[in-house]
Amino acid sequence: MGVAIRADLAAVPDYNIPGTAPDAIVLNSNEGPLPPPPAVIEAITRAAVEGHRYPQWFSDTLVGRLADDLAVPEEGIAVGCGSVSLCRDLIQAFCGPGDEVLCAWRSFDAYPVFARVAGLRARTVPLDAGHRHDLDAMLAAVTRDTRVVFVCNPNNPTGTAVRGRALGDFLDRLPDRVLVVLDEAYREFVDDPDVPDGIALARHRPNVAVLRTFSKAYGLAGVRIGYCVAAPAVVSAVHKVAVPFAVSRLAQAAALAALDRPEEVRSRSAAIVRERQRLQSLLTRDGHSVTPSQANFVWLPLGEEAGDFADFCARRGVLVRAFPGDGVRVTVGLPEENDAFLSAAARYRGRRSSATLVDRLR
Ligand SMILES: *Cc1c(COP(=O)(O)O)cnc(C)c1O
């Protein structure tokens, strides 16, 4: 008899590691297309000098800085090694045996996986016909056992955002005992003024936690750092379950240096938003259906064609992310990378329409 691995882990999918290939154009992981600014790299190098010392227990320097920038109390911020680790910490801190986690589907794949790893049920509610969160249906799906609800805004992988008063109304109608996690990993790419700011919504709601990250707009995905803004009681619960010293000195130094250059982040994000608009309009012109996106990626709801389309792009050196049966997510890259993708996508459409024509002529 071998070592006894938890039987329920068999139901947890192996992580689908995004493909990579030498010289490929990588548009499958929603990373920033540029390396960190030189000043951030220098800050990481300087922090390495004290690499023999443990980092601060709770990344206090960064917490102080974020508290000032966001006008929230220091006790209301927890830093984690990427906001994905905070998703897991929040589930760990709020759920026990028999409890449920609720999220939309499709949304970020980590939510149901983390729930299952914690031995919990994950209840999912389908997105609406416009690939948006169906907040009424989510509200109706809350049960006595629901402890944590994830709302990913903008949503990964569809790029859609909940707008106007819908989100605030949803929060007001939920029972107070349910923690709502507003995952705003893509907040910096939102250009629709009607998309509410999660931190403003969380300010007077003790059951709302907002997640932000340095991985996307700040271009620090490989450095691993993100944070949670919530009521002090939520933050202390996260601190209790977090892996000690998970946030390195190097990561904290990088985040602080990046926050010192808000102009750089703003201009990089604005360039991504411009390219997103260009991609959306050229794809639409070429006959693709594209979901309006507020993030650093676009979503093509290709359904059963998703895998074919991604394979077709990969053969042309462009890696995009297929979600079989649903669609394809394409990260917005540098203009020339996006051009390479557009040309593959246009050829795919051309090939498809001539195939249909041949079918019709037969
Ligand atoms: C990328 C992403 C995150 C954060 O990732 P980290 O690199 O762990 O900070 C969180 N949520 C969603 C929905 C994401 O797409």
Coordinates of C-alpha atoms and ligand atoms in Angstrom, one line a residue:
M1 CA 0.0 0.0 0.0
G2 CA 1.3 3.4 -0.9
V3 CA 1.1 6.7 0.9
A4 CA -2.6 7.7 1.5
I5 CA -3.3 10.8 -0.5
R6 CA -6.6 12.5 0.3
A7 CA -9.2 10.8 -1.9
D8 CA -11.1 13.9 -2.8
L9 CA -8.0 15.5 -4.4
A10 CA -8.8 13.2 -7.4
A11 CA -11.6 15.6 -8.2
V12 CA -9.2 18.6 -8.3
P13 CA -7.9 19.2 -11.8
D14 CA -4.2 19.3 -12.4
Y15 CA -3.2 22.9 -13.1
N16 CA -3.3 23.5 -16.8
I17 CA 0.1 25.1 -17.2
P18 CA -0.1 27.6 -20.1
G19 CA 2.0 26.6 -23.0
T20 CA 5.2 28.3 -24.0
A21 CA 7.7 27.9 -26.9
P22 CA 10.9 29.6 -27.8
D23 CA 10.3 32.8 -29.8
A24 CA 6.5 32.4 -29.5
I25 CA 4.4 35.5 -28.9
V26 CA 2.9 34.8 -25.4
L27 CA -0.6 36.2 -25.1
N28 CA -2.0 33.5 -22.8
S29 CA -1.4 34.6 -19.2
N30 CA -2.6 38.2 -19.0
E31 CA 0.9 39.4 -18.0
G32 CA 2.2 42.9 -18.8
P33 CA 4.2 42.9 -22.0
L34 CA 7.2 44.9 -20.8
P35 CA 9.9 44.2 -18.2
P36 CA 9.7 46.2 -14.9
P37 CA 11.1 49.8 -15.1
P38 CA 14.9 50.0 -14.3
A39 CA 14.2 51.7 -11.0
V40 CA 12.1 48.7 -9.9
I41 CA 14.8 46.3 -10.9
E42 CA 17.3 48.4 -8.9
A43 CA 15.1 48.3 -5.9
I44 CA 14.9 44.5 -6.1
T45 CA 18.7 44.3 -6.4
R46 CA 19.2 46.6 -3.3
A47 CA 16.7 44.4 -1.3
A48 CA 18.8 41.3 -2.2
V49 CA 21.7 42.7 -0.1
E50 CA 19.6 41.8 3.0
G51 CA 18.6 38.5 1.6
H52 CA 19.9 36.6 4.6
R53 CA 17.2 38.3 6.8
Y54 CA 13.6 37.3 7.0
P55 CA 11.2 39.9 5.6
Q56 CA 8.8 41.9 7.8
W57 CA 6.0 39.8 9.2
F58 CA 3.2 41.6 7.5
S59 CA 5.0 43.8 4.9
D60 CA 4.5 46.8 7.2
T61 CA 6.2 49.3 5.1
L62 CA 4.1 48.5 2.1
V63 CA 1.0 48.5 4.2
G64 CA 1.7 52.0 5.5
R65 CA 2.3 53.2 1.9
L66 CA -0.9 51.7 0.6
A67 CA -2.9 53.0 3.5
D68 CA -1.8 56.5 2.6
D69 CA -2.4 56.1 -1.1
L70 CA -5.8 54.5 -0.7
A71 CA -6.9 56.5 2.4
V72 CA -7.8 53.3 4.4
P73 CA -6.5 52.4 7.8
E74 CA -3.4 50.2 8.0
E75 CA -5.3 47.6 9.9
G76 CA -7.5 47.2 6.8
I77 CA -4.7 45.9 4.5
A78 CA -3.2 42.5 4.2
V79 CA -0.4 41.8 1.7
G80 CA 0.1 38.4 0.1
C81 CA 2.4 36.7 -2.4
G82 CA 0.1 37.5 -5.3
S83 CA -3.6 38.1 -4.8
V84 CA -4.3 34.5 -5.7
S85 CA -2.8 33.5 -2.4
L86 CA -5.2 35.9 -0.7
C87 CA -8.1 34.2 -2.4
R88 CA -7.0 31.0 -0.7
D89 CA -6.3 32.7 2.7
L90 CA -9.8 34.2 2.6
I91 CA -11.5 30.8 2.0
Q92 CA -9.3 29.2 4.7
A93 CA -10.2 32.0 7.2
F94 CA -13.9 32.0 6.6
C95 CA -15.0 28.5 5.7
G96 CA -15.2 25.3 7.7
P97 CA -16.6 21.8 7.1
G98 CA -19.9 21.9 5.2
D99 CA -19.5 25.5 4.1
E100 CA -19.9 26.6 0.5
V101 CA -18.1 29.0 -1.8
L102 CA -20.1 30.7 -4.5
C103 CA -18.8 32.1 -7.8
A104 CA -19.8 32.8 -11.3
W105 CA -18.8 30.5 -14.2
R106 CA -16.8 31.0 -16.2
S107 CA -14.7 33.1 -13.9
F108 CA -11.3 32.7 -12.4
D109 CA -10.5 29.0 -12.3
A110 CA -8.7 29.3 -9.0
Y111 CA -11.9 30.0 -7.0
P112 CA -13.5 26.5 -7.3
V113 CA -10.2 24.8 -7.1
F114 CA -9.3 26.5 -3.8
A115 CA -12.7 25.6 -2.4
R116 CA -12.3 21.9 -3.3
V117 CA -8.7 21.9 -1.9
A118 CA -10.2 23.2 1.4
G119 CA -12.7 20.3 1.3
L120 CA -15.6 22.6 0.5
R121 CA -18.4 22.7 -2.1
A122 CA -18.0 25.3 -4.8
R123 CA -21.4 26.4 -6.2
T124 CA -21.2 28.1 -9.6
V125 CA -23.7 30.4 -11.3
P126 CA -23.6 30.7 -15.1
L127 CA -22.7 34.1 -16.6
D128 CA -25.6 35.8 -18.4
A129 CA -26.0 35.9 -22.2
G130 CA -23.6 38.9 -22.3
H131 CA -20.9 36.9 -20.5
R132 CA -21.4 39.1 -17.4
H133 CA -22.0 38.1 -13.7
D134 CA -25.7 37.4 -13.2
L135 CA -25.9 39.0 -9.8
D136 CA -29.6 38.2 -9.3
A137 CA -29.0 34.6 -10.0
M138 CA -26.0 34.6 -7.6
L139 CA -28.1 36.2 -4.9
A140 CA -30.7 33.5 -5.4
A141 CA -28.0 30.8 -5.2
V142 CA -26.9 31.9 -1.7
T143 CA -27.7 29.2 0.9
R144 CA -27.4 28.9 4.6
D145 CA -24.0 27.3 4.1
T146 CA -22.6 30.0 1.8
R147 CA -19.7 31.7 3.5
V148 CA -17.7 33.4 0.7
V149 CA -18.9 34.8 -2.7
F150 CA -16.3 35.8 -5.3
V151 CA -17.2 38.6 -7.8
C152 CA -14.4 39.1 -10.3
N153 CA -14.7 42.6 -11.7
P154 CA -13.7 42.8 -14.5
N155 CA -14.2 39.1 -15.0
N156 CA -11.4 36.8 -16.0
P157 CA -11.7 35.3 -18.7
T158 CA -14.5 37.3 -20.3
G159 CA -13.4 40.8 -19.5
T160 CA -16.9 42.0 -18.7
A161 CA -17.5 44.4 -15.8
V162 CA -20.4 44.8 -13.4
R163 CA -21.6 48.4 -13.9
G164 CA -23.6 51.1 -12.2
R165 CA -25.5 50.4 -9.0
A166 CA -25.9 46.7 -9.6
L167 CA -22.9 45.8 -7.5
G168 CA -23.8 48.0 -4.5
D169 CA -27.4 46.8 -4.6
F170 CA -26.1 43.2 -4.7
L171 CA -23.9 43.8 -1.6
D172 CA -26.8 45.5 0.2
R173 CA -29.1 42.5 -0.4
L174 CA -26.7 39.8 0.7
P175 CA -26.8 38.6 4.3
D176 CA -24.1 40.3 6.4
R177 CA -22.6 36.9 7.5
V178 CA -21.5 36.3 3.9
L179 CA -18.0 37.6 2.9
V180 CA -17.9 39.0 -0.7
V181 CA -14.5 39.1 -2.3
L182 CA -14.3 41.7 -5.1
D183 CA -11.4 40.5 -7.1
E184 CA -10.1 43.6 -8.9
A185 CA -6.9 42.2 -10.5
Y186 CA -7.7 44.2 -13.7
R187 CA -8.9 47.4 -12.1
E188 CA -6.2 49.6 -13.7
F189 CA -7.5 48.8 -17.2
V190 CA -11.1 49.9 -16.6
D191 CA -12.0 52.9 -18.7
D192 CA -15.8 52.8 -18.2
P193 CA -16.6 55.4 -15.5
D194 CA -19.7 53.5 -14.6
V195 CA -17.7 50.6 -13.2
P196 CA -17.7 51.0 -9.4
D197 CA -14.5 51.1 -7.4
G198 CA -14.4 48.2 -5.0
I199 CA -12.5 50.1 -2.3
A200 CA -15.2 52.7 -2.1
L201 CA -17.8 49.9 -1.9
A202 CA -15.9 48.2 0.9
R203 CA -15.3 51.3 2.9
H204 CA -18.6 51.0 4.9
R205 CA -19.3 47.3 4.4
P206 CA -17.5 45.1 6.9
N207 CA -18.3 42.0 4.8
V208 CA -16.5 43.1 1.6
A209 CA -12.9 42.3 0.8
V210 CA -11.2 43.8 -2.3
L211 CA -8.2 42.2 -3.9
R212 CA -5.7 44.0 -6.0
T213 CA -2.4 42.8 -7.5
F214 CA 1.0 44.1 -8.8
S215 CA 0.9 41.2 -11.4
K216 CA -1.0 42.8 -14.2
A217 CA -0.8 46.6 -14.7
Y218 CA 2.4 46.9 -12.6
G219 CA 4.1 44.2 -14.6
L220 CA 5.3 42.2 -11.6
A221 CA 3.7 38.8 -12.2
G222 CA 7.0 37.0 -11.6
V223 CA 7.7 38.9 -8.4
R224 CA 4.5 37.7 -6.6
I225 CA 2.8 40.4 -4.6
G226 CA -0.8 41.6 -4.1
Y227 CA -3.1 42.9 -1.4
C228 CA -6.5 42.8 0.2
V229 CA -8.4 45.8 1.5
A230 CA -11.1 44.9 4.0
A231 CA -12.4 45.5 7.6
P232 CA -9.7 45.0 10.3
A233 CA -11.4 41.8 11.5
V234 CA -11.1 40.3 8.0
V235 CA -7.5 41.3 7.8
S236 CA -6.6 39.7 11.1
A237 CA -8.3 36.5 10.1
V238 CA -6.2 36.5 6.9
H239 CA -3.1 37.1 9.0
K240 CA -3.9 34.0 11.1
V241 CA -4.0 31.6 8.2
A242 CA -1.3 33.1 5.9
V243 CA 1.9 31.2 5.3
P244 CA 4.5 33.1 7.4
F245 CA 7.1 35.1 5.3
A246 CA 5.3 34.3 2.1
V247 CA 6.0 37.8 0.8
S248 CA 9.7 38.3 0.3
R249 CA 11.8 41.4 0.9
L250 CA 12.4 41.5 -2.9
A251 CA 8.7 41.6 -3.6
Q252 CA 7.9 44.3 -1.1
A253 CA 10.8 46.4 -2.4
A254 CA 9.5 46.0 -6.0
A255 CA 6.0 47.0 -5.0
L256 CA 7.2 50.1 -3.1
A257 CA 9.4 51.2 -6.1
A258 CA 6.5 50.6 -8.5
L259 CA 4.1 52.7 -6.4
D260 CA 6.7 55.6 -6.6
R261 CA 6.1 55.7 -10.3
P262 CA 2.4 56.1 -10.8
E263 CA 2.9 57.9 -14.1
E264 CA 4.7 54.8 -15.5
V265 CA 1.8 52.5 -14.5
R266 CA -0.8 54.9 -15.9
S267 CA 0.9 55.3 -19.2
R268 CA 1.5 51.6 -19.6
S269 CA -2.1 50.8 -18.7
A270 CA -3.4 53.5 -21.1
A271 CA -1.3 52.0 -23.9
I272 CA -2.9 48.6 -23.2
V273 CA -6.4 50.1 -23.2
R274 CA -5.7 51.8 -26.6
E275 CA -4.5 48.5 -28.0
R276 CA -7.5 46.6 -26.6
Q277 CA -9.8 49.0 -28.4
R278 CA -7.8 48.5 -31.6
L279 CA -8.0 44.7 -31.3
Q280 CA -11.7 44.8 -30.5
S281 CA -12.5 46.9 -33.6
L282 CA -10.3 45.1 -36.0
L283 CA -11.5 41.7 -34.8
T284 CA -15.1 42.8 -35.2
R285 CA -14.3 44.1 -38.7
D286 CA -12.9 40.7 -39.6
G287 CA -16.1 39.0 -38.6
H288 CA -15.2 37.8 -35.1
S289 CA -17.6 38.2 -32.3
V290 CA -15.8 39.9 -29.4
T291 CA -17.1 40.6 -25.9
P292 CA -16.5 44.2 -24.8
S293 CA -13.6 44.1 -22.4
Q294 CA -12.5 46.3 -19.5
A295 CA -9.3 44.2 -18.8
N296 CA -5.9 43.6 -20.5
F297 CA -7.3 40.8 -22.6
V298 CA -10.1 40.2 -25.0
W299 CA -12.6 37.3 -25.1
L300 CA -13.7 35.5 -28.2
P301 CA -16.8 33.4 -27.4
L302 CA -15.9 30.7 -29.9
G303 CA -17.7 27.9 -28.1
E304 CA -16.7 24.5 -29.6
E305 CA -14.2 26.2 -32.0
A306 CA -12.0 27.5 -29.1
G307 CA -9.4 24.7 -29.2
D308 CA -9.1 24.8 -33.0
F309 CA -8.7 28.5 -33.0
A310 CA -6.0 28.4 -30.3
D311 CA -4.1 25.6 -32.2
F312 CA -4.4 27.6 -35.4
C313 CA -2.8 30.7 -33.7
A314 CA -0.1 28.5 -32.0
R315 CA 1.0 27.2 -35.4
R316 CA 1.5 30.8 -36.4
G317 CA 3.6 31.5 -33.3
V318 CA 1.0 33.2 -31.2
L319 CA 0.0 31.5 -27.9
V320 CA -3.5 32.3 -26.7
R321 CA -5.6 30.6 -24.0
A322 CA -8.4 28.3 -25.0
F323 CA -11.2 27.5 -22.5
P324 CA -12.6 24.4 -24.3
G325 CA -16.3 24.7 -25.2
D326 CA -16.5 28.3 -24.1
G327 CA -14.0 30.6 -25.8
V328 CA -10.5 32.0 -26.2
R329 CA -8.8 34.7 -24.1
V330 CA -6.2 36.8 -25.7
T331 CA -3.9 39.0 -23.6
V332 CA -3.3 42.5 -25.1
G333 CA 0.4 42.7 -25.9
L334 CA 2.7 45.2 -27.6
P335 CA 1.3 46.6 -30.9
E336 CA 3.5 44.3 -33.1
E337 CA 2.5 41.2 -31.0
N338 CA -1.2 42.2 -31.4
D339 CA -0.6 42.6 -35.1
A340 CA 0.7 39.0 -35.3
F341 CA -2.4 37.8 -33.5
L342 CA -4.7 39.8 -35.7
S343 CA -3.2 38.4 -38.8
A344 CA -3.6 34.8 -37.5
A345 CA -7.2 35.6 -36.4
A346 CA -8.1 37.1 -39.8
R347 CA -6.6 34.1 -41.6
Y348 CA -8.6 31.8 -39.4
R349 CA -11.8 33.7 -40.3
G350 CA -10.9 33.6 -44.0
R351 CA -10.3 29.9 -43.9
R352 CA -13.6 29.3 -42.0
S353 CA -15.7 31.4 -44.4
S354 CA -14.1 29.7 -47.5
A355 CA -14.8 26.4 -45.9
T356 CA -18.5 27.3 -45.4
L357 CA -18.6 28.5 -49.0
V358 CA -17.2 25.2 -50.3
D359 CA -19.8 23.4 -48.1
R360 CA -22.6 25.5 -49.6
L361 CA -21.4 24.9 -53.2
R362 CA -21.3 21.2 -52.7
Ligands
LIG1 C1 -4.2 37.4 -12.4 C2 -5.3 37.3 -11.4 C3 -5.1 37.4 -10.0 C4 -3.8 37.7 -9.4 O1 -2.8 37.0 -9.6 P1 -1.5 37.1 -8.7 O2 -0.4 37.0 -9.7 O3 -1.6 36.0 -7.7 O4 -1.6 38.4 -8.0 C5 -6.2 37.3 -9.2 N1 -7.4 37.2 -9.7 C6 -7.7 37.1 -11.0 C7 -9.0 37.0 -11.5 C8 -6.6 37.1 -11.9 O5 -6.8 37.0 -13.2

